Amino acid sequence: MSNYRTFDTVELSESFKALSNPNRLQIFSRLLSCCEPGTACSADTVSSFCVGELGEDLAVAPSTLSHHIKELQHAGLIKTQRNGKNIECFIDPNKVKILKEFFSGSILAKDTEN
Amino acid sequence: MSNYRTFDTVELSESFKALSNPNRLQIFSRLLSCCEPGTACSADTVSSFCVGELGEDLAVAPSTLSHHIKELQHAGLIKTQRNGKNIECFIDPNKVKILKEFFSGSILAKDTEN
DNA sequence: ACTATAATTCGAAATATGTCGAACTATAGA
DNA sequence: TCTATAGTTCGACATATTTCGAATTATAGT
């Protein structure tokens, strides 16, 4: 038990909630695709897309797109940074690592209630 | 591009939706914990808990628990099987594998719209 | 200063989700 | 057959989510 890493159930469920909308998943997946095939993103291989580019193939209003980007950000899945008129978006590789580890069974739920 | 595996965005987002509720995540995580540390579940290592056991540390009504189990099932994350008075629940290792691969960047979104 | 482009904020509306209790079904055992 | 245990179905209700359009802010270029 003691050599497992633990995670906060609520925090992790919020990550999954952010990916539970098809439009947001598509955004995230596009950002994730910057990585080498078969490997997780590492801090020095991540690239970025600006908000407008991420909305290109999505058929949602700009206000909706903006809302989704913010949700992904609040969940800690992506980071943003202004670059002139654009806001650049990129994956947080550490968060991705945690999510991958969850499905590998190498971390366990930390019970936050009672 | 062609040596990537692809996934259906809507189907994958439904898996994440199933895990987006803290109670459901806890249920899933308990079932996932049957695996060897550091490895994914394989078909011959999965064990099971019955519905009642999964609700033990959850503080929800039986009807709510039943609802959550069904959601996990519909998303393809778990399977169930009656055993006397009990319904045994267990992880689908193949689904878990797909989710892990998604975060590894080794599969890409298959665009289902347009 | 004015204009165009990029993105956000706000308020509203439709729809989906989480939860419960009451009533019900299925099974095992006396 | 009667009873207890395990789980499900149904209907209701409160809350959350998704989405939009209109108005607004930020920046770069003229």
Coordinates of C-alpha atoms (C1' of nucleotides) in Angstrom, one line a residue:
Chain A
M1 CA 0.0 0.0 0.0
S2 CA 2.7 2.4 1.0
N3 CA 4.7 2.3 -2.3
Y4 CA 1.7 3.5 -4.3
R5 CA 1.4 7.1 -5.2
T6 CA -2.0 8.6 -4.3
F7 CA -4.3 11.1 -6.0
D8 CA -7.1 13.3 -5.0
T9 CA -10.4 11.8 -6.3
V10 CA -12.1 15.2 -6.8
E11 CA -9.1 16.7 -8.6
L12 CA -8.8 13.7 -10.9
S13 CA -12.5 13.6 -11.7
E14 CA -12.2 17.3 -12.7
S15 CA -9.6 16.4 -15.2
F16 CA -11.9 13.7 -16.7
K17 CA -14.8 16.2 -16.7
A18 CA -12.7 18.5 -18.8
L19 CA -12.2 15.8 -21.3
S20 CA -15.9 14.6 -21.2
N21 CA -17.0 17.0 -23.8
P22 CA -16.3 16.0 -27.4
N23 CA -15.3 19.5 -28.4
R24 CA -12.9 19.9 -25.5
L25 CA -11.5 16.4 -26.1
Q26 CA -10.7 17.4 -29.7
I27 CA -8.9 20.5 -28.6
F28 CA -6.9 18.6 -26.0
S29 CA -6.1 15.9 -28.5
R30 CA -4.8 18.3 -31.0
L31 CA -2.5 19.8 -28.4
L32 CA -1.4 16.3 -27.4
S33 CA -0.6 15.3 -31.0
C34 CA 2.5 17.5 -30.9
C35 CA 4.3 14.7 -29.1
E36 CA 6.5 12.0 -30.6
P37 CA 4.5 8.9 -31.6
G38 CA 4.4 6.4 -28.7
T39 CA 5.9 8.7 -26.1
A40 CA 4.4 11.0 -23.6
C41 CA 4.9 14.8 -24.1
S42 CA 8.0 16.0 -22.3
A43 CA 8.5 19.6 -21.4
D44 CA 10.9 20.2 -24.3
T45 CA 8.8 18.6 -27.0
V46 CA 5.5 20.4 -26.5
S47 CA 4.4 22.8 -29.1
S48 CA 1.4 25.1 -29.2
F49 CA -1.6 26.2 -31.1
C50 CA -3.4 29.5 -30.6
V51 CA -7.1 29.6 -29.6
G52 CA -8.3 30.4 -33.1
E53 CA -6.4 27.5 -34.7
L54 CA -7.8 25.1 -32.1
G55 CA -11.3 26.2 -33.1
E56 CA -10.8 25.8 -36.8
D57 CA -12.4 22.3 -37.3
L58 CA -14.9 22.6 -34.4
A59 CA -18.1 24.5 -35.5
V60 CA -18.6 26.3 -32.2
A61 CA -18.9 30.1 -31.6
P62 CA -15.8 32.0 -30.5
S63 CA -17.4 32.5 -27.1
T64 CA -17.9 28.8 -26.7
L65 CA -14.4 28.0 -27.8
S66 CA -13.1 30.5 -25.2
H67 CA -15.2 28.9 -22.5
H68 CA -13.8 25.4 -23.4
I69 CA -10.2 26.6 -23.3
K70 CA -10.8 28.0 -19.9
E71 CA -12.3 24.8 -18.6
L72 CA -9.2 22.8 -19.8
Q73 CA -7.0 25.4 -18.1
H74 CA -8.9 25.3 -14.8
A75 CA -8.6 21.5 -14.8
G76 CA -4.8 22.0 -15.2
L77 CA -4.6 20.1 -18.5
I78 CA -3.3 23.0 -20.5
K79 CA -1.5 26.3 -20.0
T80 CA -1.8 29.5 -22.0
Q81 CA 0.4 32.5 -22.8
R82 CA -0.3 35.7 -24.8
N83 CA 1.8 36.2 -27.9
G84 CA 0.8 39.5 -29.6
K85 CA -2.9 39.2 -30.6
N86 CA -2.9 35.5 -30.1
I87 CA -3.2 33.3 -27.0
E88 CA -1.0 30.3 -27.3
C89 CA -2.2 27.0 -25.7
F90 CA 0.0 24.0 -24.8
I91 CA -0.4 20.8 -22.8
D92 CA 0.9 20.4 -19.3
P93 CA 3.0 17.2 -19.7
N94 CA 3.0 16.6 -15.9
K95 CA -0.7 16.4 -15.8
V96 CA -0.8 14.0 -18.8
K97 CA 1.8 11.8 -17.0
I98 CA -0.5 11.6 -13.9
L99 CA -3.5 10.6 -16.0
K100 CA -1.5 7.9 -17.8
E101 CA -0.2 6.6 -14.5
F102 CA -3.8 6.4 -13.2
F103 CA -4.7 3.9 -15.9
S104 CA -1.5 2.0 -15.4
G105 CA -2.8 1.2 -11.9
S106 CA 0.4 2.7 -10.4
I107 CA -1.4 5.3 -8.3
L108 CA -4.3 4.8 -5.9
A109 CA -7.3 6.9 -4.9
K110 CA -6.8 8.9 -1.7
D111 CA -10.1 9.0 0.1
T112 CA -11.0 12.6 0.8
E113 CA -14.3 12.0 2.6
N114 CA -14.9 10.8 6.2
Chain B
M1 CA 0.2 9.8 -39.8
S2 CA -0.8 6.3 -41.1
N3 CA 1.0 4.3 -38.3
Y4 CA -1.1 6.0 -35.6
R5 CA -4.1 4.2 -34.2
T6 CA -7.2 6.3 -34.2
F7 CA -10.2 6.6 -31.8
D8 CA -13.7 7.9 -32.0
T9 CA -13.9 11.3 -30.3
V10 CA -17.4 10.8 -29.0
E11 CA -16.8 7.3 -27.7
L12 CA -13.7 8.4 -25.9
S13 CA -15.4 11.5 -24.4
E14 CA -18.1 9.1 -23.1
S15 CA -15.4 7.1 -21.2
F16 CA -14.1 10.3 -19.6
K17 CA -17.7 11.4 -18.8
A18 CA -18.2 8.2 -16.9
L19 CA -15.1 9.0 -14.8
S20 CA -16.0 12.7 -14.3
N21 CA -18.1 12.0 -11.3
P22 CA -16.1 11.6 -8.0
N23 CA -18.3 8.7 -6.9
R24 CA -18.0 6.8 -10.1
L25 CA -14.3 7.5 -10.3
Q26 CA -13.9 6.0 -6.8
I27 CA -15.9 2.9 -7.9
F28 CA -13.7 2.5 -11.0
S29 CA -10.6 3.1 -9.1
R30 CA -11.4 0.4 -6.6
L31 CA -11.9 -2.1 -9.4
L32 CA -8.7 -0.9 -11.0
S33 CA -6.7 -1.5 -7.9
C34 CA -7.0 -5.2 -8.3
C35 CA -4.1 -5.1 -10.8
E36 CA -0.4 -5.6 -10.0
P37 CA 1.3 -2.3 -9.1
G38 CA 2.8 -0.5 -12.1
T39 CA 1.2 -2.7 -14.7
A40 CA -2.1 -2.5 -16.5
C41 CA -4.8 -5.0 -15.8
S42 CA -4.6 -8.0 -18.0
A43 CA -7.5 -10.3 -18.6
D44 CA -6.2 -13.0 -16.2
T45 CA -5.4 -10.7 -13.2
V46 CA -8.7 -8.8 -12.9
S47 CA -10.7 -9.6 -9.8
S48 CA -14.2 -8.3 -8.9
F49 CA -16.3 -6.6 -6.3
C50 CA -20.1 -6.8 -6.1
V51 CA -22.3 -3.7 -6.3
G52 CA -22.8 -3.5 -2.5
E53 CA -19.1 -3.7 -1.7
L54 CA -18.4 -0.9 -4.2
G55 CA -20.9 1.3 -2.4
E56 CA -19.6 0.7 1.1
D57 CA -17.4 3.8 1.4
L58 CA -19.6 6.0 -0.8
A59 CA -22.5 7.6 1.1
V60 CA -25.0 7.3 -1.8
A61 CA -28.4 5.6 -1.9
P62 CA -28.6 2.1 -3.4
S63 CA -30.5 3.5 -6.4
T64 CA -27.8 6.1 -7.0
L65 CA -25.1 3.4 -6.8
S66 CA -27.0 1.2 -9.2
H67 CA -27.3 4.2 -11.6
H68 CA -23.5 4.8 -11.5
I69 CA -22.6 1.2 -12.1
K70 CA -24.8 1.3 -15.2
E71 CA -23.1 4.4 -16.4
L72 CA -19.7 2.8 -16.1
Q73 CA -21.0 -0.2 -17.9
H74 CA -22.6 1.8 -20.8
A75 CA -19.3 3.6 -21.2
G76 CA -17.6 0.2 -21.6
L77 CA -15.3 0.6 -18.7
I78 CA -16.7 -2.3 -16.6
K79 CA -18.6 -5.5 -17.1
T80 CA -21.0 -7.2 -14.8
Q81 CA -22.1 -10.8 -14.1
R82 CA -24.7 -12.2 -11.7
N83 CA -23.5 -14.5 -9.0
G84 CA -26.4 -15.7 -6.8
K85 CA -27.8 -12.6 -5.1
N86 CA -24.9 -10.5 -6.0
I87 CA -23.8 -8.7 -9.2
E88 CA -20.1 -9.0 -9.7
C89 CA -18.3 -6.0 -11.3
F90 CA -14.9 -6.0 -13.0
I91 CA -12.8 -3.8 -15.2
D92 CA -12.6 -4.2 -19.0
P93 CA -8.8 -4.3 -19.4
N94 CA -9.0 -3.5 -23.1
K95 CA -10.8 -0.3 -22.5
V96 CA -8.2 0.7 -19.9
K97 CA -5.5 0.0 -22.3
I98 CA -7.0 2.3 -24.9
L99 CA -7.3 5.1 -22.3
K100 CA -3.7 4.7 -21.3
E101 CA -2.6 4.8 -24.9
F102 CA -4.5 8.0 -25.5
F103 CA -2.4 9.8 -22.9
S104 CA 0.7 8.2 -24.3
G105 CA 0.0 10.1 -27.5
S106 CA 0.1 6.9 -29.5
I107 CA -3.5 7.2 -30.8
L108 CA -5.0 10.1 -32.6
A109 CA -8.5 11.6 -32.8
K110 CA -10.6 10.3 -35.7
D111 CA -12.7 13.3 -36.9
T112 CA -16.3 12.1 -37.0
E113 CA -17.9 15.4 -38.1
N114 CA -18.0 17.0 -41.6
Chain C
dA1 C1' -6.6 58.1 -33.4
dC2 C1' -8.8 54.6 -36.2
dT3 C1' -9.5 50.0 -37.8
dA4 C1' -9.2 45.1 -38.0
dT5 C1' -8.3 40.9 -35.7
dA6 C1' -8.1 37.8 -31.6
dA7 C1' -10.2 36.6 -27.8
dT8 C1' -13.2 37.2 -23.4
dT9 C1' -17.2 38.4 -20.5
dC10 C1' -22.0 38.4 -19.7
dG11 C1' -26.7 36.8 -19.6
dA12 C1' -30.0 33.7 -21.3
dA13 C1' -32.0 29.4 -22.8
dA14 C1' -32.2 24.4 -23.6
dT15 C1' -30.6 20.2 -22.1
dA16 C1' -28.2 16.9 -19.1
dT17 C1' -26.7 15.1 -14.6
dG18 C1' -26.8 13.5 -9.7
dT19 C1' -29.5 12.3 -6.3
dC20 C1' -33.3 10.6 -3.6
dG21 C1' -37.3 7.7 -2.0
dA22 C1' -40.9 4.4 -3.0
dA23 C1' -42.0 0.5 -5.3
dC24 C1' -40.4 -3.5 -7.7
dT25 C1' -37.7 -7.9 -9.2
dA26 C1' -34.4 -11.8 -8.4
dT27 C1' -32.3 -15.0 -5.6
dA28 C1' -31.2 -18.0 -1.4
dG29 C1' -32.5 -20.1 2.6
dA30 C1' -35.8 -21.6 6.3
Chain D
dT1 C1' -44.3 -20.6 0.5
dC2 C1' -42.5 -16.9 3.3
dT3 C1' -38.8 -13.9 4.4
dA4 C1' -34.5 -11.5 4.1
dT5 C1' -31.0 -9.7 1.2
dA6 C1' -29.2 -7.6 -3.2
dG7 C1' -30.0 -4.8 -6.7
dT8 C1' -33.1 -2.2 -10.2
dT9 C1' -36.6 0.9 -12.1
dC10 C1' -39.3 5.0 -12.0
dG11 C1' -40.5 9.7 -11.3
dA12 C1' -39.3 14.0 -9.3
dC13 C1' -36.4 17.8 -8.4
dA14 C1' -32.3 20.7 -7.8
dT15 C1' -28.2 21.9 -9.9
dA16 C1' -24.7 21.9 -13.7
dT17 C1' -23.4 22.1 -18.5
dT18 C1' -23.4 23.6 -23.3
dT19 C1' -24.2 26.8 -26.3
dC20 C1' -25.2 31.2 -28.4
dG21 C1' -25.3 36.3 -29.5
dA22 C1' -24.1 40.9 -28.1
dA23 C1' -21.1 43.8 -26.0
dT24 C1' -16.4 44.4 -24.5
dT25 C1' -11.1 44.3 -24.0
dA26 C1' -6.4 43.7 -26.0
dT27 C1' -3.2 44.2 -29.5
dA28 C1' -0.9 45.5 -34.0
dG29 C1' -0.8 48.0 -38.0
dT30 C1' -2.1 52.3 -40.7

